[in-house]
Amino acid sequence: MKLARALPRGRKAVSALSAPRSPGLVLSSRPISTTAPPAINSSRSPALSARPRQQQQQLAVLINAGAGRQIQKRQYASAPESGESLSKTPLYDLHLAHGAKMVPFGGFHMPVQYSSLSVAASHHFTRSHASLFDVGHMVQHRFSGPGATDFLQKVTPASLQTLPLHQSTLSTLLWPGTGGIVDDTIVTRLGEDLFYVVTNAACRDKDLGYLREQLSKWEKAGGKKVEHEVLDGWGLIALQGPLSEELLSEILLVPEEARLRELYFGQSRFVMLRVRDGELSKPVLVSRGGYTGEDGFEISIHPDDTVAVTEALLASAGPDRLQLAGLGARDSLRLEAGMCLYGHDLDDTTTPVEAGLSWVIGKDRRSPGTFHGSEVIVPQLTPKSKGGSGVERRRVGLVVEGAPAREGAEIVDADGNKIGVVTSGCPSPTLGKNIAMGYIKDGLHKSGTEVKVKVRGRERNAVVSKMPFVPSKYWKVRSPWEPALENTKASRHGRKEN
């Protein structure tokens, strides 16, 4: 069966991402299924089982490293309010079947780690093989209608008018007047007036209230019609690591027509996947990217297929190539990649310029009055020395000696004066060093600046460092003046490709 015949075309394809449409603002509330999934089939064909001895030995080391290990005592989420019930993603029962330790996160029961691997071993496995993360707690949105582009350009600083089809961009929802970050978000253009947007679970209530208010103001001001749907119940998984493309290709309906080699970082495509008993999934949206700094994909899945698609990936790959991973590894991986976590490294009082995210502001958007908070943000782009307002603080990376610095630790100068604060920190499994992220006084933000961080009452030496701490390995279009990414990627597997 040809993929070209199996996949819906045009509007039929993009409509696969939405619940039934209705006029006006729609905030759908489809319940998430919590029924137990079918038994997990981990059997594989002999051809897939024949892995190199070296890779098998690496796997054994990682699994042994996880035996009996306790997770680091790191705060991943606040406990829910008294009497507040937690939601479950479609993969909740699958997590329990795989020995997950569940914790509250963003209003959901989420896995922090699994019995098969420690947090550090899971981290290393992602870097060397591939891991599968459940990110179904994230909020998936669909904006459509003749006013969708202009509305999203009002509440974000992104250049969406020129964003190519099936291309995504990191952006931020912004408060009017202050330019503070409501939430960070990924915006993907699926049609001329159709956008797929993902926001954070922990900000769900705030974001939805914000969007309701902004859409109401937009309508009252005479803006063109915008339809907004929340895709509740839809699955979202992240396949991350150097084997990701190989593993996803193995369950594609027609791998050669999906052309994953030609799908680069930030791009997306609708595909169909082979799941249990030869069945096909409904079209899923595959987006190349992720939160670990590794090559990989985020896959948005219809509620009927989330468990089946996840099980198909696990069964096809087998545990020597693919493992489930939780919040513990996700946190250390994203910090090594220099990525922010909202509520820690970003908040309502922080602007994109302060956060080191000036690049999310489109070059054609850098005029006051073009988006919420632009009257504050645009002058910040120019330093005070050049006539702008500049900023008083900047987000930086830190390498800290001795004990790891955690969120809230003070950054001080040689005289003990407070010059900043740590917002995230952990030991880096890849580097074997303590790394952190935080905000520091402008002028002291340059790489190599020596400072001190107060950890448990003691001042520890630290140095401001460039981020990412670990080089990112995104699959990007090769430039003629850059090394071949294929060779870079291949060298991590111990082989060379021409």
XYZ file of C-alpha atoms in Angstrom:
498
model
C 0.000 0.000 0.000
C 1.488 3.343 -1.018
C 1.781 6.036 1.612
C 0.635 8.601 -0.922
C -2.649 6.734 -1.212
C -2.994 5.950 2.479
C -2.485 9.461 3.835
C -5.192 12.104 3.618
C -4.299 15.081 1.489
C -4.519 18.817 2.066
C -7.213 19.876 4.499
C -8.082 16.231 5.204
C -4.571 15.673 6.499
C -4.440 18.674 8.784
C -7.958 18.038 10.073
C -6.678 14.741 11.442
C -5.190 16.782 14.282
C -8.480 18.093 15.569
C -11.640 17.025 17.260
C -14.871 17.801 15.339
C -14.921 21.494 14.590
C -17.577 23.918 15.681
C -17.860 27.663 15.180
C -16.184 30.143 17.472
C -13.963 29.418 20.446
C -13.959 25.753 21.400
C -12.188 24.393 24.463
C -12.809 20.685 24.124
C -12.816 18.540 27.251
C -12.636 15.014 25.952
C -11.953 12.683 28.917
C -8.655 10.827 28.974
C -9.020 7.065 28.966
C -7.636 5.283 32.005
C -8.559 1.758 30.987
C -5.779 -0.800 31.070
C -3.985 -1.277 27.741
C -3.516 -4.674 26.143
C -0.598 -6.770 27.362
C 2.688 -5.360 26.146
C 4.306 -7.483 23.483
C 8.082 -7.196 23.652
C 8.859 -10.003 21.211
C 10.932 -9.103 18.191
C 12.043 -10.716 14.975
C 15.470 -12.466 14.904
C 16.738 -9.823 12.489
C 16.024 -7.046 14.969
C 17.516 -9.069 17.827
C 20.909 -9.411 16.208
C 22.688 -6.394 17.681
C 26.467 -5.903 17.852
C 28.156 -7.403 20.914
C 29.566 -4.009 21.877
C 26.090 -2.475 22.014
C 24.823 -5.392 24.114
C 27.709 -4.870 26.533
C 26.918 -1.138 26.758
C 23.312 -1.989 27.568
C 24.398 -4.401 30.315
C 26.548 -1.701 31.900
C 23.666 0.764 31.892
C 21.188 -1.723 33.357
C 23.638 -2.826 36.049
C 24.264 0.808 36.891
C 20.548 1.195 37.540
C 20.176 -1.806 39.814
C 19.241 -0.742 43.312
C 19.981 2.917 42.633
C 17.808 5.614 44.174
C 16.776 8.661 42.205
C 18.370 11.955 43.150
C 16.260 14.035 45.458
C 15.314 16.715 43.015
C 12.030 18.615 42.966
C 10.117 17.871 39.777
C 6.744 19.234 40.855
C 4.863 20.697 43.721
C 2.380 18.526 45.528
C -1.197 19.101 44.359
C -3.490 21.399 46.275
C -5.421 19.694 49.044
C -8.289 17.776 47.477
C -7.032 18.388 43.930
C -7.167 15.254 41.813
C -4.422 14.429 39.337
C -5.111 13.586 35.720
C -3.668 10.625 33.846
C -2.177 10.533 30.378
C -3.332 7.747 28.043
C -0.116 5.863 28.915
C -0.649 5.779 32.695
C -1.267 2.018 32.889
C 1.614 1.293 30.542
C 3.935 3.224 32.879
C 2.839 1.128 35.851
C 3.312 -2.072 33.838
C 6.928 -1.023 33.231
C 7.688 -0.339 36.884
C 7.425 3.443 36.816
C 7.648 5.525 39.951
C 4.891 8.114 39.547
C 4.983 11.672 40.908
C 2.683 14.701 40.539
C 3.762 17.012 37.741
C 1.736 19.707 36.017
C -1.497 18.296 37.438
C -0.778 14.769 36.151
C 0.556 11.473 37.440
C 3.895 11.286 35.615
C 6.787 8.786 35.671
C 9.998 10.077 37.218
C 11.968 6.887 36.478
C 11.483 3.171 35.785
C 12.675 0.072 37.606
C 14.943 -0.966 34.713
C 17.328 2.013 34.853
C 18.478 4.638 37.331
C 18.048 8.288 36.377
C 21.728 8.569 35.411
C 21.651 5.314 33.421
C 18.494 6.463 31.611
C 20.229 9.747 30.802
C 23.221 7.923 29.294
C 20.945 5.521 27.403
C 19.226 8.467 25.717
C 22.568 9.864 24.616
C 23.847 6.518 23.265
C 20.663 4.728 22.086
C 17.113 6.118 22.320
C 14.480 6.794 24.958
C 10.739 7.275 24.796
C 9.178 10.011 26.940
C 5.479 10.454 27.634
C 4.752 14.163 27.216
C 1.009 13.721 26.931
C 0.528 16.077 29.872
C 1.485 18.982 27.611
C -1.406 21.010 26.201
C -1.960 20.671 22.449
C -3.899 23.441 20.705
C -5.285 24.075 17.249
C -5.761 27.664 16.018
C -7.528 28.188 12.711
C -9.476 30.753 10.765
C -8.690 33.895 8.782
C -7.494 35.721 11.902
C -5.275 32.943 13.305
C -1.967 34.277 11.980
C -2.551 37.864 13.082
C -3.873 36.804 16.488
C -0.874 34.595 17.233
C 1.440 37.372 16.081
C -0.269 39.660 18.577
C 0.328 37.388 21.583
C 3.785 36.125 20.488
C 6.814 37.816 18.873
C 7.127 35.109 16.191
C 7.269 35.804 12.448
C 4.372 33.583 11.460
C 3.460 35.341 8.217
C 6.645 33.981 6.651
C 6.813 30.647 8.498
C 6.835 27.847 5.880
C 4.208 25.105 5.978
C 5.048 22.256 8.330
C 7.762 24.336 9.981
C 7.779 25.058 13.718
C 9.305 27.788 15.830
C 9.918 28.222 19.534
C 8.090 31.261 20.860
C 6.595 32.797 23.975
C 3.140 33.978 24.977
C 3.575 37.496 26.352
C 1.780 39.789 28.779
C 0.699 43.135 27.334
C 2.410 46.122 28.911
C 5.246 44.262 30.643
C 6.474 41.771 28.035
C 6.676 39.103 30.749
C 6.544 35.507 29.561
C 3.161 33.861 30.137
C 4.538 30.553 28.857
C 7.005 29.227 26.324
C 5.493 27.410 23.368
C 6.127 25.665 20.065
C 4.108 26.960 17.098
C 3.835 24.842 13.919
C 2.195 26.055 10.731
C 0.045 23.325 9.177
C -1.902 25.445 6.694
C -2.344 28.985 5.456
C -4.531 29.782 8.461
C -3.929 26.708 10.620
C -1.466 26.342 13.504
C -0.606 23.556 15.935
C 0.591 24.955 19.271
C 1.968 23.139 22.327
C 2.133 24.749 25.783
C 3.157 23.561 29.245
C 0.955 21.425 31.480
C 1.820 23.352 34.632
C 0.544 26.541 32.988
C -2.659 25.007 31.640
C -5.188 27.000 33.674
C -3.234 30.237 33.370
C -2.689 29.804 29.624
C -6.315 28.948 28.878
C -7.516 31.921 30.930
C -5.039 34.142 29.112
C -6.119 32.868 25.686
C -9.813 33.271 26.497
C -9.224 36.846 27.558
C -7.059 37.702 24.556
C -9.464 36.085 22.088
C -12.360 37.992 23.643
C -10.456 41.283 23.278
C -9.490 40.336 19.736
C -13.098 39.728 18.787
C -14.341 42.938 20.423
C -11.670 44.923 18.577
C -12.979 43.601 15.270
C -10.284 41.043 14.590
C -10.925 38.366 11.997
C -12.420 35.095 13.190
C -10.223 32.687 15.144
C -11.197 29.188 16.206
C -9.318 27.656 19.124
C -9.508 24.017 20.118
C -7.701 22.162 22.890
C -6.893 18.610 21.827
C -7.626 16.970 25.178
C -7.039 13.246 25.266
C -4.528 13.288 22.418
C -1.253 11.507 23.063
C 2.159 13.114 22.719
C 5.373 11.122 22.963
C 8.995 12.142 22.442
C 11.395 9.685 20.818
C 14.886 10.978 21.565
C 18.416 9.768 20.883
C 20.765 8.835 18.020
C 18.723 5.733 17.089
C 15.431 7.639 16.867
C 15.243 7.878 13.080
C 16.103 4.205 12.673
C 13.459 3.093 15.162
C 10.671 5.280 13.827
C 11.446 4.221 10.258
C 10.884 0.586 11.185
C 7.188 1.099 11.926
C 6.417 3.583 9.160
C 3.902 2.371 6.617
C 6.190 3.265 3.702
C 9.606 4.409 5.019
C 11.023 5.430 1.641
C 8.090 7.748 0.928
C 8.109 9.303 4.404
C 11.743 10.335 3.752
C 12.772 10.910 7.367
C 16.319 11.668 6.178
C 14.880 14.765 4.522
C 12.867 15.819 7.562
C 15.066 18.323 9.376
C 14.992 19.937 12.794
C 11.836 22.020 13.216
C 9.978 20.370 10.349
C 6.928 18.105 10.593
C 5.010 15.610 8.509
C 1.855 13.499 8.719
C 2.602 9.770 8.513
C 0.876 6.485 9.243
C 2.409 3.803 11.437
C 2.124 0.025 11.576
C 0.867 -0.996 15.004
C -0.421 -4.262 16.474
C -1.649 -7.151 14.310
C -0.798 -5.328 11.107
C -3.214 -2.495 11.802
C -2.436 1.073 10.767
C -2.652 4.082 12.990
C -4.602 7.153 12.065
C -2.289 9.847 10.653
C 0.117 11.091 13.321
C 1.991 14.382 13.241
C 5.728 13.730 13.464
C 7.842 16.795 14.332
C 11.634 16.615 14.348
C 13.002 18.097 17.548
C 12.706 17.655 21.281
C 13.862 18.682 24.710
C 17.086 16.701 25.153
C 19.546 18.197 22.666
C 19.570 14.869 20.833
C 18.129 14.092 17.441
C 14.569 12.873 17.768
C 10.873 13.345 17.156
C 7.750 14.442 18.978
C 4.688 12.515 17.829
C 1.109 13.759 18.287
C -1.282 10.796 18.281
C -5.058 10.372 18.065
C -6.553 9.235 21.429
C -7.529 5.864 19.945
C -3.944 5.032 18.960
C -1.662 6.401 21.688
C -1.119 3.123 23.539
C -0.850 1.081 20.330
C 1.745 3.412 18.769
C 3.839 3.462 21.944
C 3.731 -0.318 22.279
C 4.599 -0.736 18.596
C 7.737 1.381 19.005
C 8.803 -0.500 22.137
C 8.133 -3.931 20.628
C 9.800 -3.206 17.286
C 12.927 -1.682 18.839
C 13.359 -3.999 21.803
C 14.904 -2.987 25.136
C 18.491 -3.036 23.849
C 17.717 -0.061 21.592
C 14.790 1.724 23.255
C 13.817 2.315 26.873
C 11.084 4.346 28.517
C 12.436 7.402 30.338
C 10.918 9.693 32.954
C 11.117 13.195 34.350
C 14.442 12.561 36.093
C 16.406 11.942 32.908
C 14.362 14.556 31.041
C 15.445 17.221 33.536
C 19.178 16.470 33.411
C 19.122 16.104 29.622
C 17.340 19.419 29.055
C 19.679 21.220 31.448
C 22.750 19.871 29.638
C 21.081 21.138 26.449
C 20.641 24.606 28.008
C 16.846 24.506 27.736
C 14.517 26.382 30.065
C 11.833 24.940 32.315
C 8.898 27.299 32.802
C 8.259 28.207 36.428
C 11.952 27.852 37.152
C 14.061 29.489 34.431
C 11.185 31.495 32.931
C 8.254 33.275 34.556
C 5.774 36.131 34.241
C 8.340 38.724 35.339
C 11.000 37.718 32.804
C 11.187 39.032 29.234
C 12.618 37.056 26.290
C 15.668 39.351 26.171
C 16.517 38.754 29.829
C 16.052 35.030 29.249
C 18.541 34.963 26.387
C 15.725 34.245 23.933
C 16.038 37.359 21.766
C 16.241 35.098 18.726
C 12.559 34.159 19.091
C 11.683 37.755 18.194
C 11.327 37.870 14.415
C 13.517 40.416 12.659
C 10.425 41.809 10.957
C 8.678 42.169 14.334
C 11.178 44.434 16.091
C 9.074 47.569 16.234
C 7.056 48.909 19.188
C 3.360 48.075 18.953
C 3.762 44.896 16.902
C 3.106 42.384 19.717
C 2.267 42.317 23.410
C 4.995 43.976 25.465
C 6.929 45.120 22.403
C 7.190 48.632 23.846
C 9.305 47.114 26.646
C 11.045 44.282 24.775
C 12.199 46.044 21.595
C 14.233 48.736 23.452
C 15.826 45.948 25.527
C 17.376 44.508 22.367
C 19.753 47.474 22.236
C 22.265 47.813 25.123
C 22.306 50.986 27.201
C 25.759 51.799 25.779
C 24.178 52.045 22.332
C 21.135 54.077 23.329
C 18.663 51.329 24.194
C 17.250 50.339 27.565
C 19.153 47.059 27.742
C 18.491 44.676 30.638
C 19.633 44.466 34.244
C 20.059 40.675 34.325
C 20.735 37.831 31.930
C 20.237 34.084 31.930
C 23.556 32.213 32.036
C 25.008 28.764 32.484
C 27.297 27.903 35.392
C 29.744 25.127 36.212
C 29.951 24.813 39.996
C 32.703 23.174 42.047
C 31.898 20.886 44.980
C 28.244 20.252 45.804
C 25.619 20.896 43.103
C 23.778 24.221 43.260
C 19.999 23.920 43.300
C 17.204 26.333 42.501
C 17.282 29.391 44.761
C 21.005 29.322 45.508
C 22.505 32.812 45.546
C 25.213 33.849 43.099
C 27.664 36.267 44.735
C 30.790 38.188 43.766
C 34.223 37.974 45.433
C 33.035 40.342 48.176
C 29.939 38.292 48.958
C 27.496 40.690 47.296
C 24.495 39.012 45.721
C 24.619 39.338 41.930
C 22.166 36.652 40.858
C 20.263 33.456 41.611
C 20.294 29.863 40.381
C 17.053 28.692 38.764
C 18.006 25.099 37.841
C 20.915 22.866 38.749
C 22.057 19.246 38.864
C 25.096 17.027 38.400
C 25.745 16.483 34.686
C 25.900 12.728 33.974
C 27.599 13.394 30.629
C 30.267 15.820 31.859
C 30.753 14.562 35.404
C 30.464 18.160 36.642
C 27.850 20.170 38.505
C 25.985 22.448 36.120
C 23.380 25.115 36.724
C 21.363 27.822 35.038
C 20.408 31.137 36.522
C 20.215 34.903 36.199
C 23.164 37.188 36.829
C 23.753 40.930 36.790
C 24.278 42.321 33.291
C 27.982 42.800 32.596
C 28.928 39.690 34.535
C 27.238 37.353 32.077
C 30.158 36.725 29.756
C 31.556 33.207 29.482
C 34.588 32.652 31.723
C 33.518 35.118 34.452
C 34.409 33.683 37.857
C 31.777 33.955 40.587
C 30.698 32.079 43.709
C 27.501 30.239 44.522
C 26.181 29.715 48.051
C 25.423 26.028 48.529
C 24.272 24.902 51.983
C 25.759 27.994 53.574
C 29.147 27.637 51.889
C 30.481 29.647 48.986
C 31.474 27.415 46.083
C 33.599 28.528 43.160
C 31.739 28.725 39.862
C 32.359 29.982 36.362
C 29.887 31.409 33.855
C 29.733 28.989 30.921
C 28.259 28.904 27.448
C 25.157 26.827 26.824
C 24.415 24.213 25.751
C 26.801 22.480 28.134
C 26.736 19.404 25.863
C 26.766 20.074 22.092
C 23.346 19.583 20.512
C 22.963 16.952 17.811
C 19.872 18.128 15.964
C 19.379 16.860 12.417
C 19.738 20.082 10.434
C 20.219 21.038 6.817
C 23.908 20.789 6.064
C 25.644 24.041 5.187
C 28.612 23.903 2.786
C 30.880 25.552 5.376
C 29.940 23.150 8.188
C 31.116 19.567 8.824
C 28.795 16.910 7.436
C 26.202 16.186 10.083
C 25.858 12.662 8.735
C 29.497 11.970 9.555
C 29.169 13.623 12.954
C 26.172 11.470 13.687
C 27.787 8.322 12.304
C 30.930 8.781 14.381
C 28.833 8.449 17.502
C 27.955 4.937 16.329
C 31.590 4.058 15.680
C 31.218 3.949 11.890
C 31.795 6.291 8.983
C 29.379 7.051 6.180
C 30.348 8.581 2.851
